[in-house]
Amino acid sequence: MSKSNSYRSGQHVTWNWGNGTAKGQIAERFERKVTRTLKGSEVTRDGSDDNPAYLIRQEDGDEVLKLGSEISAA
C-alpha cells in the first residue's frame, strides 16, 4: 500500500474543493467499493487495498467520501 494513501480514523485531512481546499477528519476506511447517500446524492468510490476510500466528517457535520489519492494529511 502506498504510504501517502494510508490514513487512520480520527486523522485530519484536506482536499481540493473548487478554488480552495476543504478539511475534515477520517471517520471510516473502506478497502472495497462503497456507496453512501450524502446530502441526498448517492456517492460511490472504488476503494481498494492500494487506494482505500474514506468517509470524512467535516467540522460542520457534513460527510464526504474520498479516495486516499484525493486527500492529503492536514
N, CA, C and O atoms as a printed pandas DataFrame, in Angstrom:
     atom_number atom_name residue_name chain_id  residue_number  x_coord  y_coord  z_coord
0              1         N          MET        A               1    0.851   -1.186    0.000
1              2        CA          MET        A               1    0.000    0.000    0.000
2              3         C          MET        A               1    0.890    1.240    0.000
3              4         O          MET        A               1    1.913    1.297    0.682
4              5         N          SER        A               2    0.480    2.199   -0.762
5              6        CA          SER        A               2    1.213    3.456   -0.812
6              7         C          SER        A               2    1.024    4.206    0.500
7              8         O          SER        A               2   -0.102    4.412    0.953
8              9         N          LYS        A               3    2.123    4.606    1.095
9             10        CA          LYS        A               3    2.066    5.306    2.378
10            11         C          LYS        A               3    1.234    6.586    2.295
11            12         O          LYS        A               3    0.566    6.954    3.261
12            13         N          SER        A               4    1.273    7.262    1.150
13            14        CA          SER        A               4    0.549    8.526    1.012
14            15         C          SER        A               4   -0.966    8.332    0.995
15            16         O          SER        A               4   -1.707    9.297    1.182
16            17         N          ASN        A               5   -1.448    7.090    0.771
17            18        CA          ASN        A               5   -2.883    6.830    0.730
18            19         C          ASN        A               5   -3.384    6.175    2.007
19            20         O          ASN        A               5   -4.539    5.751    2.056
20            21         N          SER        A               6   -2.562    6.080    3.035
21            22        CA          SER        A               6   -2.931    5.389    4.263
22            23         C          SER        A               6   -3.177    6.395    5.392
23            24         O          SER        A               6   -2.256    7.052    5.877
24            25         N          TYR        A               7   -4.441    6.492    5.792
25            26        CA          TYR        A               7   -4.823    7.416    6.860
26            27         C          TYR        A               7   -5.587    6.647    7.919
27            28         O          TYR        A               7   -6.220    5.636    7.616
28            29         N          ARG        A               8   -5.536    7.110    9.149
29            30        CA          ARG        A               8   -6.201    6.409   10.251
30            31         C          ARG        A               8   -7.431    7.186   10.717
31            32         O          ARG        A               8   -7.547    8.391   10.499
32            33         N          SER        A               9   -8.321    6.478   11.348
33            34        CA          SER        A               9   -9.532    7.085   11.892
34            35         C          SER        A               9   -9.150    8.208   12.849
35            36         O          SER        A               9   -8.263    8.044   13.686
36            37         N          GLY        A              10   -9.817    9.339   12.723
37            38        CA          GLY        A              10   -9.535   10.491   13.576
38            39         C          GLY        A              10   -8.508   11.447   13.008
39            40         O          GLY        A              10   -8.367   12.567   13.500
40            41         N          GLN        A              11   -7.782   11.021   11.973
41            42        CA          GLN        A              11   -6.753   11.873   11.381
42            43         C          GLN        A              11   -7.394   13.007   10.586
43            44         O          GLN        A              11   -8.410   12.805    9.921
44            45         N          HIS        A              12   -6.804   14.194   10.655
45            46        CA          HIS        A              12   -7.286   15.357    9.906
46            47         C          HIS        A              12   -6.653   15.359    8.520
47            48         O          HIS        A              12   -5.450   15.144    8.371
48            49         N          VAL        A              13   -7.486   15.605    7.505
49            50        CA          VAL        A              13   -7.034   15.600    6.117
50            51         C          VAL        A              13   -7.612   16.805    5.374
51            52         O          VAL        A              13   -8.554   17.447    5.839
52            53         N          THR        A              14   -7.030   17.098    4.210
53            54        CA          THR        A              14   -7.514   18.170    3.341
54            55         C          THR        A              14   -7.650   17.629    1.924
55            56         O          THR        A              14   -7.083   16.591    1.586
56            57         N          TRP        A              15   -8.417   18.353    1.094
57            58        CA          TRP        A              15   -8.550   18.003   -0.314
58            59         C          TRP        A              15   -8.929   19.259   -1.081
59            60         O          TRP        A              15   -9.453   20.217   -0.511
60            61         N          ASN        A              16   -8.660   19.243   -2.374
61            62        CA          ASN        A              16   -9.009   20.379   -3.231
62            63         C          ASN        A              16  -10.512   20.423   -3.414
63            64         O          ASN        A              16  -11.151   19.397   -3.649
64            65         N          TRP        A              17  -11.077   21.623   -3.303
65            66        CA          TRP        A              17  -12.514   21.811   -3.466
66            67         C          TRP        A              17  -12.738   23.175   -4.089
67            68         O          TRP        A              17  -12.443   24.196   -3.469
68            69         N          GLY        A              18  -13.258   23.205   -5.312
69            70        CA          GLY        A              18  -13.465   24.473   -6.005
70            71         C          GLY        A              18  -12.141   25.188   -6.200
71            72         O          GLY        A              18  -11.188   24.609   -6.723
72            73         N          ASN        A              19  -12.080   26.447   -5.780
73            74        CA          ASN        A              19  -10.851   27.230   -5.902
74            75         C          ASN        A              19   -9.998   27.192   -4.643
75            76         O          ASN        A              19   -9.032   27.946   -4.530
76            77         N          GLY        A              20  -10.338   26.331   -3.702
77            78        CA          GLY        A              20   -9.581   26.267   -2.453
78            79         C          GLY        A              20   -9.443   24.841   -1.964
79            80         O          GLY        A              20   -9.386   23.895   -2.749
80            81         N          THR        A              21   -9.390   24.708   -0.654
81            82        CA          THR        A              21   -9.279   23.382   -0.056
82            83         C          THR        A              21  -10.340   23.223    1.024
83            84         O          THR        A              21  -10.793   24.193    1.631
84            85         N          ALA        A              22  -10.715   21.985    1.242
85            86        CA          ALA        A              22  -11.647   21.640    2.313
86            87         C          ALA        A              22  -10.899   20.761    3.298
87            88         O          ALA        A              22   -9.852   20.200    2.975
88            89         N          LYS        A              23  -11.446   20.646    4.512
89            90        CA          LYS        A              23  -10.774   19.811    5.502
90            91         C          LYS        A              23  -11.800   19.042    6.311
91            92         O          LYS        A              23  -12.968   19.422    6.399
92            93         N          GLY        A              24  -11.339   17.961    6.893
93            94        CA          GLY        A              24  -12.206   17.135    7.718
94            95         C          GLY        A              24  -11.398   16.092    8.459
95            96         O          GLY        A              24  -10.167   16.116    8.461
96            97         N          GLN        A              25  -12.114   15.177    9.086
97            98        CA          GLN        A              25  -11.497   14.152    9.920
98            99         C          GLN        A              25  -11.969   12.780    9.445
99           100         O          GLN        A              25  -13.159   12.574    9.210
100          101         N          ILE        A              26  -11.030   11.844    9.305
101          102        CA          ILE        A              26  -11.352   10.486    8.857
102          103         C          ILE        A              26  -12.292    9.835    9.864
103          104         O          ILE        A              26  -11.996    9.779   11.057
104          105         N          ALA        A              27  -13.440    9.339    9.367
105          106        CA          ALA        A              27  -14.406    8.648   10.220
106          107         C          ALA        A              27  -14.370    7.141    9.981
107          108         O          ALA        A              27  -14.547    6.355   10.912
108          109         N          GLU        A              28  -14.139    6.739    8.719
109          110        CA          GLU        A              28  -14.174    5.319    8.386
110          111         C          GLU        A              28  -13.343    5.067    7.134
111          112         O          GLU        A              28  -13.202    5.945    6.283
112          113         N          ARG        A              29  -12.783    3.838    7.027
113          114        CA          ARG        A              29  -11.935    3.452    5.901
114          115         C          ARG        A              29  -12.553    2.237    5.214
115          116         O          ARG        A              29  -13.068    1.339    5.880
116          117         N          PHE        A              30  -12.501    2.211    3.878
117          118        CA          PHE        A              30  -13.069    1.107    3.101
118          119         C          PHE        A              30  -12.055    0.629    2.070
119          120         O          PHE        A              30  -11.550    1.429    1.282
120          121         N          GLU        A              31  -11.752   -0.658    2.067
121          122        CA          GLU        A              31  -10.838   -1.228    1.075
122          123         C          GLU        A              31  -11.629   -2.014    0.037
123          124         O          GLU        A              31  -11.166   -3.034   -0.474
124          125         N          ARG        A              32  -12.836   -1.520   -0.268
125          126        CA          ARG        A              32  -13.737   -2.128   -1.246
126          127         C          ARG        A              32  -14.609   -1.016   -1.823
127          128         O          ARG        A              32  -14.571    0.124   -1.359
128          129         N          LYS        A              33  -15.390   -1.363   -2.834
129          130        CA          LYS        A              33  -16.327   -0.391   -3.405
130          131         C          LYS        A              33  -17.365   -0.045   -2.352
131          132         O          LYS        A              33  -17.914   -0.930   -1.695
132          133         N          VAL        A              34  -17.632    1.241   -2.195
133          134        CA          VAL        A              34  -18.580    1.698   -1.183
134          135         C          VAL        A              34  -19.469    2.790   -1.777
135          136         O          VAL        A              34  -19.005    3.655   -2.520
136          137         N          THR        A              35  -20.752    2.730   -1.436
137          138        CA          THR        A              35  -21.712    3.753   -1.855
138          139         C          THR        A              35  -22.414    4.279   -0.615
139          140         O          THR        A              35  -22.872    3.500    0.221
140          141         N          ARG        A              36  -22.498    5.573   -0.493
141          142        CA          ARG        A              36  -23.200    6.225    0.616
142          143         C          ARG        A              36  -24.104    7.310    0.047
143          144         O          ARG        A              36  -23.801    7.897   -0.991
144          145         N          THR        A              37  -25.199    7.572    0.721
145          146        CA          THR        A              37  -26.057    8.694    0.357
146          147         C          THR        A              37  -25.643    9.877    1.225
147          148         O          THR        A              37  -25.817    9.865    2.443
148          149         N          LEU        A              38  -25.093   10.895    0.573
149          150        CA          LEU        A              38  -24.578   12.076    1.263
150          151         C          LEU        A              38  -25.283   13.311    0.717
151          152         O          LEU        A              38  -25.217   13.596   -0.479
152          153         N          LYS        A              39  -25.947   14.030    1.587
153          154        CA          LYS        A              39  -26.695   15.237    1.200
154          155         C          LYS        A              39  -27.678   14.937    0.073
155          156         O          LYS        A              39  -27.845   15.742   -0.843
156          157         N          GLY        A              40  -28.331   13.769    0.144
157          158        CA          GLY        A              40  -29.357   13.402   -0.817
158          159         C          GLY        A              40  -28.868   12.814   -2.125
159          160         O          GLY        A              40  -29.683   12.474   -2.983
160          161         N          SER        A              41  -27.560   12.683   -2.305
161          162        CA          SER        A              41  -26.998   12.120   -3.537
162          163         C          SER        A              41  -26.203   10.863   -3.231
163          164         O          SER        A              41  -25.495   10.795   -2.226
164          165         N          GLU        A              42  -26.326    9.853   -4.115
165          166        CA          GLU        A              42  -25.514    8.651   -3.956
166          167         C          GLU        A              42  -24.103    8.937   -4.440
167          168         O          GLU        A              42  -23.907    9.438   -5.547
168          169         N          VAL        A              43  -23.122    8.618   -3.606
169          170        CA          VAL        A              43  -21.716    8.813   -3.936
170          171         C          VAL        A              43  -21.035    7.457   -3.835
171          172         O          VAL        A              43  -21.194    6.754   -2.837
172          173         N          THR        A              44  -20.270    7.081   -4.873
173          174        CA          THR        A              44  -19.573    5.797   -4.890
174          175         C          THR        A              44  -18.087    6.029   -5.096
175          176         O          THR        A              44  -17.688    6.865   -5.906
176          177         N          ARG        A              45  -17.282    5.296   -4.371
177          178        CA          ARG        A              45  -15.834    5.279   -4.572
178          179         C          ARG        A              45  -15.398    3.817   -4.617
179          180         O          ARG        A              45  -15.857    2.999   -3.820
180          181         N          ASP        A              46  -14.505    3.498   -5.558
181          182        CA          ASP        A              46  -13.980    2.144   -5.686
182          183         C          ASP        A              46  -12.729    2.001   -4.836
183          184         O          ASP        A              46  -11.612    2.033   -5.352
184          185         N          GLY        A              47  -12.917    1.845   -3.539
185          186        CA          GLY        A              47  -11.791    1.668   -2.635
186          187         C          GLY        A              47  -11.107    0.335   -2.880
187          188         O          GLY        A              47  -11.739   -0.623   -3.327
188          189         N          SER        A              48   -9.814    0.275   -2.587
189          190        CA          SER        A              48   -9.030   -0.951   -2.757
190          191         C          SER        A              48   -7.932   -0.973   -1.704
191          192         O          SER        A              48   -7.772   -0.016   -0.946
192          193         N          ASP        A              49   -7.176   -2.065   -1.658
193          194        CA          ASP        A              49   -6.048   -2.138   -0.727
194          195         C          ASP        A              49   -5.044   -1.021   -1.009
195          196         O          ASP        A              49   -4.500   -0.421   -0.082
196          197         N          ASP        A              50   -4.801   -0.745   -2.293
197          198        CA          ASP        A              50   -3.810    0.260   -2.683
198          199         C          ASP        A              50   -4.326    1.691   -2.626
199          200         O          ASP        A              50   -3.541    2.632   -2.509
200          201         N          ASN        A              51   -5.642    1.860   -2.707
201          202        CA          ASN        A              51   -6.229    3.202   -2.709
202          203         C          ASN        A              51   -7.579    3.151   -1.990
203          204         O          ASN        A              51   -8.629    3.189   -2.632
204          205         N          PRO        A              52   -7.552    3.065   -0.654
205          206        CA          PRO        A              52   -8.796    2.942    0.112
206          207         C          PRO        A              52   -9.690    4.170   -0.032
207          208         O          PRO        A              52   -9.227    5.270   -0.330
208          209         N          ALA        A              53  -10.977    3.950    0.187
209          210        CA          ALA        A              53  -11.940    5.047    0.255
210          211         C          ALA        A              53  -12.093    5.441    1.719
211          212         O          ALA        A              53  -11.971    4.602    2.612
212          213         N          TYR        A              54  -12.359    6.709    1.956
213          214        CA          TYR        A              54  -12.512    7.215    3.320
214          215         C          TYR        A              54  -13.790    8.030    3.441
215          216         O          TYR        A              54  -14.083    8.875    2.594
216          217         N          LEU        A              55  -14.543    7.770    4.496
217          218        CA          LEU        A              55  -15.658    8.625    4.871
218          219         C          LEU        A              55  -15.064    9.695    5.773
219          220         O          LEU        A              55  -14.450    9.384    6.793
220          221         N          ILE        A              56  -15.247   10.955    5.394
221          222        CA          ILE        A              56  -14.628   12.075    6.105
222          223         C          ILE        A              56  -15.727   12.985    6.641
223          224         O          ILE        A              56  -16.641   13.365    5.909
224          225         N          ARG        A              57  -15.634   13.326    7.910
225          226        CA          ARG        A              57  -16.606   14.222    8.554
226          227         C          ARG        A              57  -15.997   15.616    8.635
227          228         O          ARG        A              57  -14.909   15.803    9.179
228          229         N          GLN        A              58  -16.721   16.595    8.080
229          230        CA          GLN        A              58  -16.262   17.975    8.127
230          231         C          GLN        A              58  -16.718   18.633    9.426
231          232         O          GLN        A              58  -17.592   18.113   10.121
232          233         N          GLU        A              59  -16.121   19.781    9.751
233          234        CA          GLU        A              59  -16.434   20.482   11.003
234          235         C          GLU        A              59  -17.908   20.840   11.124
235          236         O          GLU        A              59  -18.446   20.876   12.231
236          237         N          ASP        A              60  -18.576   21.108    9.987
237          238        CA          ASP        A              60  -19.997   21.475   10.024
238          239         C          ASP        A              60  -20.921   20.256   10.106
239          240         O          ASP        A              60  -22.144   20.398   10.098
240          241         N          GLY        A              61  -20.328   19.054   10.186
241          242        CA          GLY        A              61  -21.112   17.830   10.314
242          243         C          GLY        A              61  -21.377   17.117    9.004
243          244         O          GLY        A              61  -21.782   15.954    9.007
244          245         N          ASP        A              62  -21.157   17.793    7.873
245          246        CA          ASP        A              62  -21.334   17.140    6.577
246          247         C          ASP        A              62  -20.299   16.033    6.413
247          248         O          ASP        A              62  -19.217   16.091    6.997
248          249         N          GLU        A              63  -20.638   15.026    5.617
249          250        CA          GLU        A              63  -19.717   13.935    5.339
250          251         C          GLU        A              63  -19.441   13.873    3.846
251          252         O          GLU        A              63  -20.309   14.181    3.030
252          253         N          VAL        A              64  -18.218   13.470    3.497
253          254        CA          VAL        A              64  -17.817   13.277    2.106
254          255         C          VAL        A              64  -17.123   11.930    2.001
255          256         O          VAL        A              64  -16.622   11.397    2.991
256          257         N          LEU        A              65  -17.100   11.388    0.794
257          258        CA          LEU        A              65  -16.441   10.122    0.519
258          259         C          LEU        A              65  -15.333   10.400   -0.478
259          260         O          LEU        A              65  -15.598   10.878   -1.581
260          261         N          LYS        A              66  -14.096   10.108   -0.104
261          262        CA          LYS        A              66  -12.943   10.396   -0.954
262          263         C          LYS        A              66  -12.021    9.185   -0.997
263          264         O          LYS        A              66  -11.984    8.388   -0.059
264          265         N          LEU        A              67  -11.274    9.052   -2.095
265          266        CA          LEU        A              67  -10.219    8.052   -2.174
266          267         C          LEU        A              67   -8.959    8.610   -1.528
267          268         O          LEU        A              67   -8.775    9.825   -1.456
268          269         N          GLY        A              68   -8.105    7.729   -1.065
269          270        CA          GLY        A              68   -6.850    8.162   -0.466
270          271         C          GLY        A              68   -6.031    9.031   -1.401
271          272         O          GLY        A              68   -5.326    9.935   -0.954
272          273         N          SER        A              69   -6.120    8.761   -2.704
273          274        CA          SER        A              69   -5.365    9.545   -3.688
274          275         C          SER        A              69   -5.903   10.965   -3.846
275          276         O          SER        A              69   -5.238   11.811   -4.443
276          277         N          GLU        A              70   -7.100   11.237   -3.321
277          278        CA          GLU        A              70   -7.714   12.563   -3.439
278          279         C          GLU        A              70   -7.444   13.455   -2.231
279          280         O          GLU        A              70   -7.755   14.646   -2.265
280          281         N          ILE        A              71   -6.870   12.898   -1.165
281          282        CA          ILE        A              71   -6.699   13.661    0.075
282          283         C          ILE        A              71   -5.239   13.717    0.499
283          284         O          ILE        A              71   -4.409   12.937    0.033
284          285         N          SER        A              72   -4.943   14.655    1.394
285          286        CA          SER        A              72   -3.600   14.825    1.961
286          287         C          SER        A              72   -3.725   15.015    3.462
287          288         O          SER        A              72   -4.748   15.497    3.947
288          289         N          ALA        A              73   -2.695   14.641    4.194
289          290        CA          ALA        A              73   -2.682   14.871    5.641
290          291         C          ALA        A              73   -2.685   16.368    5.910
291          292         O          ALA        A              73   -2.001   17.133    5.230
292          293         N          ALA        A              74   -3.462   16.781    6.908
293          294        CA          ALA        A              74   -3.557   18.205    7.253
294          295         C          ALA        A              74   -2.397   18.611    8.139
295          296         O          ALA        A              74   -2.301   19.772    8.536
